[in-house]
Short mmCIF file of C-alpha atoms and ligand atoms in Angstrom, two decimals:
data_model
loop_
_atom_site.label_atom_id
_atom_site.label_comp_id
_atom_site.label_asym_id
_atom_site.label_seq_id
_atom_site.Cartn_x
_atom_site.Cartn_y
_atom_site.Cartn_z
CA MET A 26 -10.19 36.09 -73.45
CA SER A 27 -13.09 34.42 -72.02
CA ILE A 28 -14.58 35.56 -68.59
CA ARG A 29 -14.59 34.25 -65.46
CA VAL A 30 -16.68 35.68 -62.55
CA ARG A 31 -17.11 33.82 -59.13
CA PHE A 32 -19.70 34.28 -56.07
CA ALA A 33 -18.35 33.64 -53.14
CA PRO A 34 -19.82 33.78 -49.82
CA SER A 35 -18.64 33.02 -46.51
CA PRO A 36 -20.74 30.73 -44.90
CA THR A 37 -21.50 32.40 -41.72
CA GLY A 38 -25.64 32.74 -42.46
CA HIS A 39 -28.09 32.43 -44.89
CA LEU A 40 -28.09 33.84 -49.13
CA HIS A 41 -29.69 37.30 -48.30
CA LEU A 42 -31.07 39.56 -50.76
CA GLY A 43 -27.80 41.59 -51.20
CA GLY A 44 -25.47 38.02 -51.51
CA ALA A 45 -28.41 36.91 -54.30
CA ARG A 46 -28.31 39.95 -56.46
CA THR A 47 -24.18 39.49 -56.51
CA ALA A 48 -24.64 35.71 -57.54
CA LEU A 49 -27.26 37.22 -60.07
CA PHE A 50 -25.14 39.93 -61.49
CA ASN A 51 -22.27 37.49 -61.74
CA TYR A 52 -24.17 34.76 -63.76
CA LEU A 53 -25.81 37.13 -65.75
CA LEU A 54 -22.62 38.80 -66.80
CA ALA A 55 -21.19 35.04 -67.72
CA LYS A 56 -23.95 34.01 -69.29
CA LYS A 57 -24.14 37.05 -71.23
CA ARG A 58 -20.28 37.02 -72.35
CA GLY A 59 -20.43 33.11 -72.80
CA GLY A 60 -18.08 33.05 -69.28
CA THR A 61 -17.65 31.20 -66.60
CA PHE A 62 -19.67 31.24 -63.68
CA ILE A 63 -17.93 30.08 -60.43
CA VAL A 64 -18.74 29.11 -56.95
CA ARG A 65 -16.22 29.34 -54.39
CA ILE A 66 -16.96 29.05 -50.38
CA GLU A 67 -14.90 31.66 -48.49
CA ASP A 68 -14.29 29.83 -45.16
CA THR A 69 -11.04 30.77 -43.82
CA ASP A 70 -12.64 32.75 -40.85
CA GLN A 71 -13.71 29.61 -38.89
CA THR A 72 -14.95 31.21 -35.83
CA ARG A 73 -17.77 33.04 -38.30
CA ASN A 74 -18.56 29.66 -39.91
CA VAL A 75 -21.79 28.09 -39.34
CA GLU A 76 -22.10 24.47 -40.65
CA LYS A 77 -24.05 23.72 -43.27
CA ALA A 78 -24.05 27.49 -44.13
CA ASP A 79 -21.93 26.40 -47.20
CA LEU A 80 -25.48 23.60 -48.24
CA GLY A 81 -28.06 26.38 -47.89
CA PHE A 82 -26.58 28.88 -50.21
CA LEU A 83 -25.87 26.30 -52.67
CA GLU A 84 -29.58 25.04 -52.36
CA ASN A 85 -31.06 28.71 -52.60
CA LEU A 86 -28.34 29.17 -55.44
CA ARG A 87 -30.12 26.05 -57.34
CA TRP A 88 -33.61 27.30 -56.53
CA LEU A 89 -32.42 31.07 -58.43
CA GLY A 90 -31.79 28.54 -61.36
CA LEU A 91 -28.25 30.09 -60.83
CA HIS A 92 -26.54 27.20 -61.97
CA TRP A 93 -22.98 27.23 -61.84
CA ASP A 94 -19.66 25.58 -64.39
CA GLU A 95 -17.07 25.68 -61.26
CA GLY A 96 -18.23 24.81 -57.56
CA PRO A 97 -17.74 22.99 -54.48
CA ASP A 98 -20.30 20.03 -55.33
CA ILE A 99 -18.91 19.66 -58.92
CA GLY A 100 -15.95 20.57 -58.58
CA GLY A 101 -13.50 22.06 -62.17
CA ASP A 102 -10.13 22.43 -63.11
CA TYR A 103 -9.49 25.35 -60.71
CA GLY A 104 -10.94 23.90 -57.82
CA PRO A 105 -10.61 22.99 -54.34
CA TYR A 106 -13.55 25.37 -54.48
CA HIS A 107 -13.58 25.84 -50.03
CA CYS A 108 -10.73 27.98 -49.03
CA MET A 109 -10.48 25.74 -45.87
CA ASP A 110 -9.51 22.77 -48.44
CA ARG A 111 -6.75 25.11 -50.30
CA LEU A 112 -4.65 25.74 -47.31
CA ASN A 113 -1.71 24.01 -48.64
CA ILE A 114 -1.86 26.55 -51.96
CA TYR A 115 -1.58 29.36 -50.25
CA GLN A 116 1.37 28.61 -48.10
CA PRO A 117 4.04 29.05 -51.03
CA TYR A 118 2.43 32.17 -51.71
CA VAL A 119 2.74 33.10 -47.86
CA ASP A 120 6.80 31.92 -47.48
CA ARG A 121 7.40 33.79 -50.99
CA LEU A 122 5.86 37.21 -49.34
CA ILE A 123 8.06 36.34 -46.75
CA SER A 124 11.10 35.66 -48.53
CA GLU A 125 10.91 39.03 -50.31
CA GLY A 126 10.61 41.19 -47.17
CA LYS A 127 6.94 41.66 -48.30
CA ALA A 128 5.38 40.32 -45.04
CA TYR A 129 7.24 39.57 -41.78
CA PRO A 130 5.69 37.27 -38.40
CA CYS A 131 4.53 39.58 -36.05
CA TYR A 132 4.30 38.96 -32.29
CA CYS A 133 2.02 41.27 -30.69
CA THR A 134 -0.10 39.61 -28.33
CA GLU A 135 -3.95 40.59 -28.43
CA GLU A 136 -3.33 42.49 -25.33
CA GLU A 137 -0.93 44.83 -27.16
CA LEU A 138 -2.91 45.58 -30.31
CA GLU A 139 -5.60 46.20 -27.71
CA THR A 140 -3.66 48.96 -26.19
CA GLU A 141 -2.40 50.13 -29.37
CA ARG A 142 -6.22 50.76 -30.24
CA GLN A 143 -7.39 52.86 -27.09
CA GLU A 144 -4.87 54.56 -27.25
CA SER A 145 -5.60 55.36 -31.25
CA MET A 146 -9.12 56.18 -29.49
CA ARG A 147 -8.04 58.65 -26.85
CA GLN A 148 -6.41 60.48 -29.38
CA ASN A 149 -9.09 60.34 -32.11
CA ARG A 150 -7.13 59.08 -34.58
CA ILE A 151 -8.13 56.33 -37.09
CA TYR A 152 -6.26 53.04 -35.94
CA LYS A 153 -3.52 51.84 -37.88
CA TYR A 154 -1.03 48.88 -36.44
CA SER A 155 2.03 50.39 -35.18
CA GLY A 156 4.58 48.20 -37.23
CA LYS A 157 6.10 47.29 -33.83
CA CYS A 158 6.97 43.95 -35.58
CA ARG A 159 8.05 45.36 -38.88
CA ASP A 160 11.80 45.74 -38.49
CA LEU A 161 12.64 42.80 -36.15
CA ASN A 162 16.18 40.58 -36.56
CA ALA A 163 16.45 37.47 -36.93
CA GLU A 164 17.84 37.45 -33.14
CA GLN A 165 14.53 39.52 -32.06
CA ARG A 166 12.05 37.11 -33.68
CA ARG A 167 13.76 34.02 -32.18
CA THR A 168 13.27 35.37 -28.93
CA LEU A 169 9.84 36.48 -28.98
CA GLY A 170 9.35 32.62 -30.23
CA GLN A 171 10.77 31.55 -27.44
CA GLU A 172 8.73 33.08 -25.27
CA GLY A 173 6.10 31.03 -26.67
CA ARG A 174 4.25 34.17 -28.31
CA LYS A 175 1.39 33.07 -31.23
CA LYS A 176 2.53 34.71 -34.49
CA THR A 177 0.55 36.33 -37.21
CA VAL A 178 1.78 36.98 -40.84
CA ARG A 179 1.58 40.78 -41.90
CA PHE A 180 1.92 42.30 -44.67
CA ARG A 181 3.82 45.34 -45.33
CA VAL A 182 2.12 48.17 -46.32
CA PRO A 183 4.38 50.16 -49.10
CA GLU A 184 4.77 53.74 -47.78
CA GLY A 185 3.49 56.76 -49.71
CA ARG A 186 1.60 54.88 -52.55
CA LEU A 187 -1.30 55.63 -54.29
CA ILE A 188 -3.86 53.05 -55.11
CA GLN A 189 -5.75 53.47 -57.84
CA PHE A 190 -8.42 51.54 -59.96
CA SER A 191 -11.29 51.92 -62.03
CA ASP A 192 -14.54 49.89 -60.79
CA ASP A 193 -17.29 49.67 -62.97
CA VAL A 194 -19.81 51.43 -60.91
CA ARG A 195 -17.77 53.89 -59.23
CA GLY A 196 -15.47 55.14 -61.35
CA ASP A 197 -11.98 56.08 -60.78
CA MET A 198 -11.09 55.68 -57.86
CA LYS A 199 -8.12 56.69 -55.51
CA PHE A 200 -6.87 55.57 -52.31
CA GLY A 201 -3.09 56.35 -50.24
CA SER A 202 -1.35 53.22 -48.81
CA ASP A 203 -0.39 55.35 -45.79
CA ASP A 204 -4.09 55.22 -44.77
CA ILE A 205 -3.70 51.44 -44.40
CA GLY A 206 -1.89 50.29 -41.44
CA ASP A 207 0.34 46.21 -42.06
CA PHE A 208 -2.30 44.30 -42.12
CA ILE A 209 -2.99 40.50 -40.88
CA MET A 210 -2.41 38.35 -44.18
CA VAL A 211 -2.37 35.30 -41.55
CA LYS A 212 -3.75 34.72 -38.59
CA SER A 213 -2.20 32.90 -35.34
CA ASP A 214 -4.04 29.13 -36.17
CA GLY A 215 -1.59 29.58 -39.33
CA ILE A 216 -5.18 29.88 -41.58
CA PRO A 217 -4.81 33.04 -44.77
CA THR A 218 -7.35 35.76 -43.41
CA TYR A 219 -10.20 36.78 -46.32
CA HIS A 220 -8.23 39.64 -47.85
CA PHE A 221 -5.07 37.31 -48.75
CA ALA A 222 -6.81 33.88 -49.65
CA VAL A 223 -9.08 36.28 -51.74
CA VAL A 224 -6.36 37.63 -53.47
CA VAL A 225 -5.01 34.11 -54.34
CA ASP A 226 -7.58 32.74 -55.32
CA ASP A 227 -8.77 35.15 -57.62
CA HIS A 228 -5.57 35.11 -59.47
CA LEU A 229 -5.56 31.13 -59.77
CA MET A 230 -8.82 30.98 -60.82
CA LYS A 231 -8.25 33.26 -63.70
CA ILE A 232 -11.03 35.83 -62.50
CA THR A 233 -11.62 38.58 -65.14
CA HIS A 234 -13.82 40.67 -62.74
CA VAL A 235 -14.94 40.89 -59.38
CA ILE A 236 -18.65 41.48 -58.86
CA ARG A 237 -19.49 42.11 -55.32
CA GLY A 238 -21.14 44.48 -52.57
CA GLU A 239 -20.24 48.00 -51.67
CA GLU A 240 -19.25 46.96 -48.50
CA HIS A 241 -16.39 45.15 -49.85
CA LEU A 242 -14.47 48.61 -51.75
CA SER A 243 -12.73 49.69 -48.72
CA ASN A 244 -10.98 46.16 -48.93
CA THR A 245 -9.78 46.50 -52.57
CA PRO A 246 -6.89 48.74 -52.05
CA ARG A 247 -5.42 46.14 -49.42
CA GLN A 248 -5.95 43.39 -51.85
CA ILE A 249 -4.60 45.45 -54.93
CA LEU A 250 -1.54 46.09 -52.51
CA ILE A 251 -0.95 42.07 -52.65
CA TYR A 252 -1.63 41.42 -56.10
CA ASP A 253 1.10 44.46 -56.67
CA ALA A 254 3.37 42.44 -54.31
CA PHE A 255 3.12 39.48 -56.45
CA GLY A 256 3.18 41.20 -59.82
CA TRP A 257 -0.29 39.91 -60.60
CA GLU A 258 -2.35 41.50 -62.89
CA ILE A 259 -5.55 43.08 -61.15
CA PRO A 260 -8.90 41.87 -62.10
CA GLN A 261 -12.06 44.53 -63.70
CA PHE A 262 -14.01 45.75 -59.99
CA ALA A 263 -17.00 46.71 -59.57
CA HIS A 264 -18.98 47.08 -56.74
CA LEU A 265 -22.37 47.29 -56.39
CA ALA A 266 -24.59 50.21 -54.61
CA LEU A 267 -26.13 48.84 -51.51
CA ILE A 268 -29.93 47.91 -51.12
CA LEU A 269 -30.98 50.31 -48.74
CA LYS A 270 -34.95 49.93 -46.92
CA PRO A 271 -38.20 52.04 -48.15
CA SER A 272 -37.29 55.04 -45.86
CA GLY A 273 -33.74 55.62 -48.23
CA LYS A 274 -31.69 53.78 -44.95
CA LYS A 275 -28.85 51.43 -44.96
CA LEU A 276 -30.35 47.65 -44.60
CA SER A 277 -28.55 46.41 -41.73
CA LYS A 278 -28.08 42.54 -41.98
CA ARG A 279 -30.30 42.36 -38.66
CA ASP A 280 -33.30 44.43 -39.62
CA GLU A 281 -36.24 42.29 -39.61
CA SER A 282 -38.35 45.17 -41.19
CA ILE A 283 -38.06 43.26 -44.27
CA LEU A 284 -37.26 40.05 -45.10
CA GLN A 285 -33.81 39.48 -45.84
CA PHE A 286 -33.58 35.87 -46.31
CA MET A 287 -33.96 33.80 -49.57
CA ASP A 288 -35.20 30.96 -47.44
CA GLN A 289 -37.86 33.07 -46.50
CA TYR A 290 -39.27 34.16 -49.46
CA ARG A 291 -38.87 30.32 -50.76
CA SER A 292 -41.20 29.61 -47.40
CA LEU A 293 -43.64 31.99 -48.22
CA GLY A 294 -44.03 30.49 -51.95
CA TYR A 295 -42.18 33.04 -53.51
CA LEU A 296 -41.32 32.28 -56.99
CA PRO A 297 -37.58 32.34 -57.72
CA GLU A 298 -38.24 33.52 -61.29
CA ALA A 299 -39.89 37.21 -59.96
CA MET A 300 -36.77 36.90 -57.00
CA ASN A 301 -34.63 37.63 -60.15
CA ASN A 302 -36.61 39.76 -61.94
CA PHE A 303 -36.98 41.83 -58.78
CA LEU A 304 -33.37 41.57 -57.89
CA VAL A 305 -31.96 42.33 -61.55
CA LEU A 306 -33.94 45.79 -61.19
CA LEU A 307 -32.16 46.55 -57.76
CA GLY A 308 -29.12 48.47 -58.87
CA TRP A 309 -29.30 47.96 -62.80
CA SER A 310 -31.59 49.26 -65.10
CA PRO A 311 -32.13 47.72 -68.75
CA GLU A 312 -32.10 50.01 -71.78
CA GLY A 313 -35.60 50.23 -72.91
CA GLU A 314 -39.16 50.39 -70.80
CA GLN A 315 -39.26 46.42 -70.36
CA GLU A 316 -39.80 45.46 -66.63
CA LEU A 317 -40.46 41.83 -66.73
CA PHE A 318 -37.71 39.13 -67.98
CA THR A 319 -36.56 36.13 -68.05
CA LEU A 320 -33.09 34.67 -66.80
CA GLU A 321 -32.43 34.45 -70.52
CA GLU A 322 -34.08 38.01 -71.28
CA MET A 323 -32.14 39.43 -68.57
CA ALA A 324 -28.62 37.49 -69.87
CA ALA A 325 -29.03 39.14 -72.95
CA SER A 326 -29.53 42.45 -72.26
CA PHE A 327 -27.55 42.70 -68.85
CA SER A 328 -24.84 45.55 -69.07
CA LEU A 329 -22.12 46.46 -66.09
CA ASP A 330 -22.43 50.00 -68.09
CA ARG A 331 -25.75 50.30 -66.55
CA LEU A 332 -25.35 49.36 -63.34
CA HIS A 333 -26.61 52.55 -60.71
CA LYS A 334 -24.08 54.22 -58.46
CA SER A 335 -26.73 55.32 -56.25
CA GLY A 336 -28.32 52.72 -53.14
CA ALA A 337 -31.48 50.78 -54.74
CA ILE A 338 -34.60 51.12 -52.42
CA PHE A 339 -36.21 47.73 -51.85
CA ASP A 340 -40.02 47.74 -52.58
CA GLN A 341 -42.31 45.35 -51.03
CA ALA A 342 -45.05 46.13 -53.30
CA LYS A 343 -43.21 45.62 -56.94
CA LEU A 344 -42.10 42.40 -55.47
CA ASP A 345 -45.70 41.46 -54.84
CA TRP A 346 -46.80 42.62 -57.85
CA MET A 347 -43.81 40.49 -60.11
CA ASN A 348 -44.54 37.69 -57.69
CA ASN A 349 -48.58 37.71 -58.47
CA TYR A 350 -47.27 37.53 -62.35
CA TYR A 351 -45.37 35.01 -62.05
CA MET A 352 -47.98 32.71 -60.28
CA ARG A 353 -50.62 34.17 -62.86
CA GLN A 354 -48.30 32.77 -65.65
CA ALA A 355 -47.03 29.32 -63.86
CA ASP A 356 -47.92 25.99 -64.26
CA PRO A 357 -51.25 25.40 -61.95
CA GLU A 358 -49.61 22.26 -60.81
CA ARG A 359 -46.80 23.81 -59.45
CA LEU A 360 -48.61 26.38 -57.55
CA ILE A 361 -50.84 23.27 -56.40
CA ASP A 362 -47.66 21.22 -54.91
CA LEU A 363 -46.29 24.09 -53.54
CA ALA A 364 -49.21 24.80 -51.77
CA VAL A 365 -49.97 21.57 -50.94
CA THR A 366 -46.53 21.82 -48.96
CA MET A 367 -47.46 24.22 -47.44
CA PHE A 368 -50.82 22.78 -45.93
CA GLN A 369 -49.09 20.21 -45.18
CA GLN A 370 -46.45 22.25 -43.18
CA GLN A 371 -48.91 23.83 -41.19
CA GLY A 372 -50.91 20.46 -40.58
CA LEU A 373 -53.95 22.06 -42.51
CA ILE A 374 -54.82 18.65 -44.89
CA ASP A 375 -57.56 16.68 -43.61
CA ASP A 376 -60.80 15.11 -44.90
CA ARG A 377 -62.00 18.53 -45.49
CA VAL A 378 -58.74 19.68 -47.59
CA ASP A 379 -57.48 17.52 -50.12
CA VAL A 380 -55.29 18.55 -53.22
CA ARG A 381 -58.66 19.46 -54.97
CA TRP A 382 -59.70 21.68 -52.72
CA ILE A 383 -56.56 23.47 -52.64
CA ALA A 384 -56.35 23.85 -56.53
CA GLU A 385 -60.21 25.40 -56.20
CA LEU A 386 -58.62 27.16 -53.75
CA ILE A 387 -55.83 29.01 -56.16
CA SER A 388 -58.39 29.76 -58.86
CA LEU A 389 -60.32 31.26 -56.68
CA CYS A 390 -57.19 33.67 -54.38
CA GLY A 391 -55.06 33.44 -56.83
CA GLU A 392 -56.01 36.72 -58.27
CA ARG A 393 -55.77 38.35 -55.39
CA ILE A 394 -52.37 37.10 -54.05
CA SER A 395 -48.77 38.08 -53.86
CA HIS A 396 -47.54 35.03 -52.45
CA VAL A 397 -48.43 31.22 -52.38
CA GLY A 398 -48.31 31.53 -48.59
CA GLU A 399 -51.01 33.93 -48.31
CA LEU A 400 -53.31 30.86 -49.26
CA VAL A 401 -52.98 29.49 -45.93
CA SER A 402 -54.03 32.90 -44.31
CA MET A 403 -57.22 32.99 -46.95
CA ALA A 404 -57.95 29.45 -46.42
CA GLU A 405 -58.28 30.45 -42.30
CA PRO A 406 -61.78 31.81 -42.58
CA LEU A 407 -63.08 28.36 -44.44
CA LEU A 408 -61.46 26.06 -42.30
CA ARG A 409 -61.93 27.78 -38.83
CA ALA A 410 -64.31 25.60 -36.91
CA GLU A 411 -65.93 28.48 -35.33
CA THR A 412 -66.58 31.77 -37.41
CA VAL A 413 -64.25 34.44 -36.01
CA TYR A 414 -66.11 38.03 -36.21
CA SER A 415 -63.99 41.24 -37.55
CA GLU A 416 -65.02 44.34 -36.13
CA ASP A 417 -66.66 45.50 -39.10
CA ALA A 418 -68.38 42.13 -39.71
CA MET A 419 -69.51 42.11 -35.65
CA ARG A 420 -71.34 46.33 -37.07
CA LEU A 421 -73.16 44.65 -39.52
CA LEU A 422 -74.56 41.76 -37.86
CA GLU A 423 -76.72 44.79 -35.60
CA GLU A 424 -78.38 45.47 -38.44
CA ASP A 425 -81.91 44.04 -38.82
CA GLN A 426 -81.50 43.74 -42.62
CA VAL A 427 -78.77 41.50 -41.92
CA GLN A 428 -80.16 39.40 -39.85
CA MET A 429 -83.56 39.34 -41.81
CA ILE A 430 -80.82 38.16 -44.96
CA ALA A 431 -79.31 35.71 -42.89
CA ASN A 432 -82.45 33.89 -41.74
CA SER A 433 -83.60 33.83 -44.89
CA PHE A 434 -80.32 32.22 -46.01
CA LEU A 435 -80.05 29.50 -43.73
CA GLU A 436 -83.46 28.43 -44.40
CA LYS A 437 -82.90 28.41 -47.89
CA VAL A 438 -79.75 26.39 -47.68
CA LYS A 439 -81.31 23.94 -45.54
CA GLU A 440 -84.44 23.47 -48.02
CA ASP A 441 -82.06 23.09 -51.13
CA HIS A 442 -79.76 19.70 -50.97
CA GLU A 443 -77.76 21.01 -54.06
CA TRP A 444 -74.94 22.34 -53.54
CA ASN A 445 -72.79 24.41 -56.60
CA ALA A 446 -72.11 27.77 -58.46
CA ILE A 447 -75.74 27.92 -60.03
CA ARG A 448 -78.06 26.95 -57.46
CA ILE A 449 -76.11 29.04 -54.73
CA THR A 450 -76.58 32.04 -57.31
CA ASP A 451 -80.43 31.10 -57.46
CA LEU A 452 -80.54 31.18 -53.44
CA MET A 453 -79.50 34.86 -53.96
CA LYS A 454 -81.76 35.72 -56.38
CA ASN A 455 -84.94 34.33 -54.27
CA ILE A 456 -83.82 36.14 -50.87
CA HIS A 457 -83.82 39.40 -52.84
CA LYS A 458 -87.22 38.59 -53.83
CA GLU A 459 -88.27 38.02 -51.25
CA THR A 460 -86.24 40.38 -48.95
CA GLY A 461 -86.03 43.92 -51.74
CA LEU A 462 -82.27 43.31 -50.84
CA LYS A 463 -80.02 43.03 -53.67
CA GLY A 464 -75.92 43.63 -54.72
CA ARG A 465 -73.22 44.81 -52.26
CA SER A 466 -76.05 44.92 -49.00
CA LEU A 467 -76.61 41.24 -49.69
CA TYR A 468 -73.55 39.44 -50.55
CA VAL A 469 -71.63 41.22 -47.80
CA ALA A 470 -74.05 40.95 -45.46
CA ILE A 471 -73.72 37.36 -46.21
CA ARG A 472 -69.78 37.41 -45.98
CA ALA A 473 -70.26 39.10 -42.83
CA VAL A 474 -72.40 36.15 -40.93
CA VAL A 475 -70.64 33.22 -42.69
CA PHE A 476 -66.91 34.37 -42.83
CA GLY A 477 -67.22 36.61 -40.03
CA GLU A 478 -65.23 38.80 -42.89
CA THR A 479 -66.89 42.11 -44.88
CA GLN A 480 -64.22 41.51 -47.83
CA GLY A 481 -62.68 38.63 -49.48
CA PRO A 482 -62.71 36.55 -52.40
CA ASP A 483 -65.73 35.81 -54.68
CA LEU A 484 -68.56 35.09 -53.05
CA ILE A 485 -70.26 31.97 -54.27
CA HIS A 486 -66.93 30.21 -54.50
CA SER A 487 -66.19 31.03 -51.32
CA LEU A 488 -69.26 28.71 -50.28
CA LEU A 489 -68.94 26.62 -52.80
CA LEU A 490 -65.23 25.75 -51.13
CA LEU A 491 -66.57 25.96 -47.57
CA GLY A 492 -69.06 23.38 -48.11
CA ARG A 493 -72.91 23.10 -47.40
CA GLU A 494 -72.83 21.30 -43.88
CA THR A 495 -70.35 24.00 -42.84
CA VAL A 496 -72.73 26.78 -44.06
CA ILE A 497 -75.32 25.75 -42.31
CA TYR A 498 -73.02 24.56 -39.40
CA ARG A 499 -71.83 28.56 -38.85
CA LEU A 500 -75.16 30.43 -39.34
CA ASP A 501 -76.69 28.11 -37.13
CA HIS A 502 -74.15 28.33 -34.21
CA SER A 503 -73.68 31.93 -34.68
CA LYS A 504 -76.92 31.99 -33.97
CA MET A 505 -76.88 30.06 -31.18
CA ASN A 506 -74.30 32.49 -29.99
CA GLY A 507 -77.10 34.95 -30.02
CA ILE A 508 -75.56 36.52 -32.52
CA HIS A 509 -78.61 36.54 -34.07
CA SER A 510 -80.86 37.31 -30.97
CA LYS A 511 -82.84 39.23 -33.02
CA VAL A 512 -83.43 36.75 -35.69
CA ASN A 513 -84.72 34.40 -33.38
CA ASN A 514 -87.36 36.55 -32.81
CA PHE A 515 -87.92 37.22 -36.31
N1 LIG B 12 -16.25 36.38 -48.97
C1 LIG B 12 -16.97 37.87 -48.98
C2 LIG B 12 -18.31 37.54 -48.42
O1 LIG B 12 -19.21 36.57 -48.29
C3 LIG B 12 -17.06 38.15 -50.56
C4 LIG B 12 -16.06 38.03 -50.79
C5 LIG B 12 -15.42 39.02 -52.63
O2 LIG B 12 -16.76 39.07 -53.28
O3 LIG B 12 -14.57 38.90 -52.89
O4 LIG B 12 -19.10 38.82 -48.11
#
């Protein structure tokens, strides 16, 4: 039987690391096994839906290259793929469970339920619905309905049932039904809850494997009870271990200590191939030592039996290393396009900065940066109207020999109208002859005076990119500001 898997985000926010990893693993399994990858938007919790969030999910999945075979935009034989468009599909299934006595209408008000919750808190018990409406007769239901009470539909959880399933990550799982209270299947607005919709959808869409985050593990027993109530076969489950912070602590959705959303990585210029490669190793390991994989290679070697049980620690340095690797592999045009967009967004494109300048900046800094967005900050010392001096640079500027070098450099740049790498290198050699200073002390001194930094990319090329006029202006200007006060008397 051909496998069918799905990524089923709720459109309540942005695609985050965990969601992207879930989508990737589902995609890889489908590719590996010649199966079908489906995207379904689980939007039945309308209070939490965010407008157009579904489009954001699709856009980011497209960016990652995780193309789906069925989904809300392209349709498919098992649609619709927005749950809110499936309400009439769910209704007969709700009716069936009610008529078989496996579900029942509940008339409890929010206040009554709150009182129950408070009471169990007072007794230090985990809250479970009391079952107050479980055995109402038709007459009692009519009366409560006539009182104008809203009704929900609750699933009647069978007593004393052992719920067992084998999880591809966690192994054999066992839960007792007595820990589960009768839960709401249809809300008072008539819309099914996630638990009910997900089971009906997965069954009707013939999903064979449910690969999702560990946070859904505790939902699975309830869902299995619904499968059982219908007499349906359950899919194979795989609950992916959590992604943890570098400290080993759980990563909450609101944590801002690391970037969590694909949108953020995209706008910083991370490449999708690096994101996929990084994500695949968060919770899965290949058989050999290989660490760098294309999407095709990942699909070829992916298997559920190599998923990890323990949490996967997020490692920014590894992501940056991978992204740097993929940047060096990428077509330069692609990086230039990305960088141009970023410079435009920052309003940094003007007469001094054009596409050629950016291409040169990339060849100057490409080796050193972990994502294209860093180019913008790398370009800053080159684009600033005035040099901003770091503390280290300021200290250097106090030294007589640095001021001597700066002065000599300025004189030579003014005399020589040509501006290319060979000419600048010659200027350096001449300063060396004149001052006797060379190597690091010479280069660092010039860097400090012109760029205000003591470290940075290749000096000759940085000067070239800055342009002769600006170099003269900066040297002159720093002199005017008295930074070379001693140079003035030189
Ligand atoms: N809609 C759920 C979520 O966004 C996914 C549920 C599932 O995969 O079963 O977390």
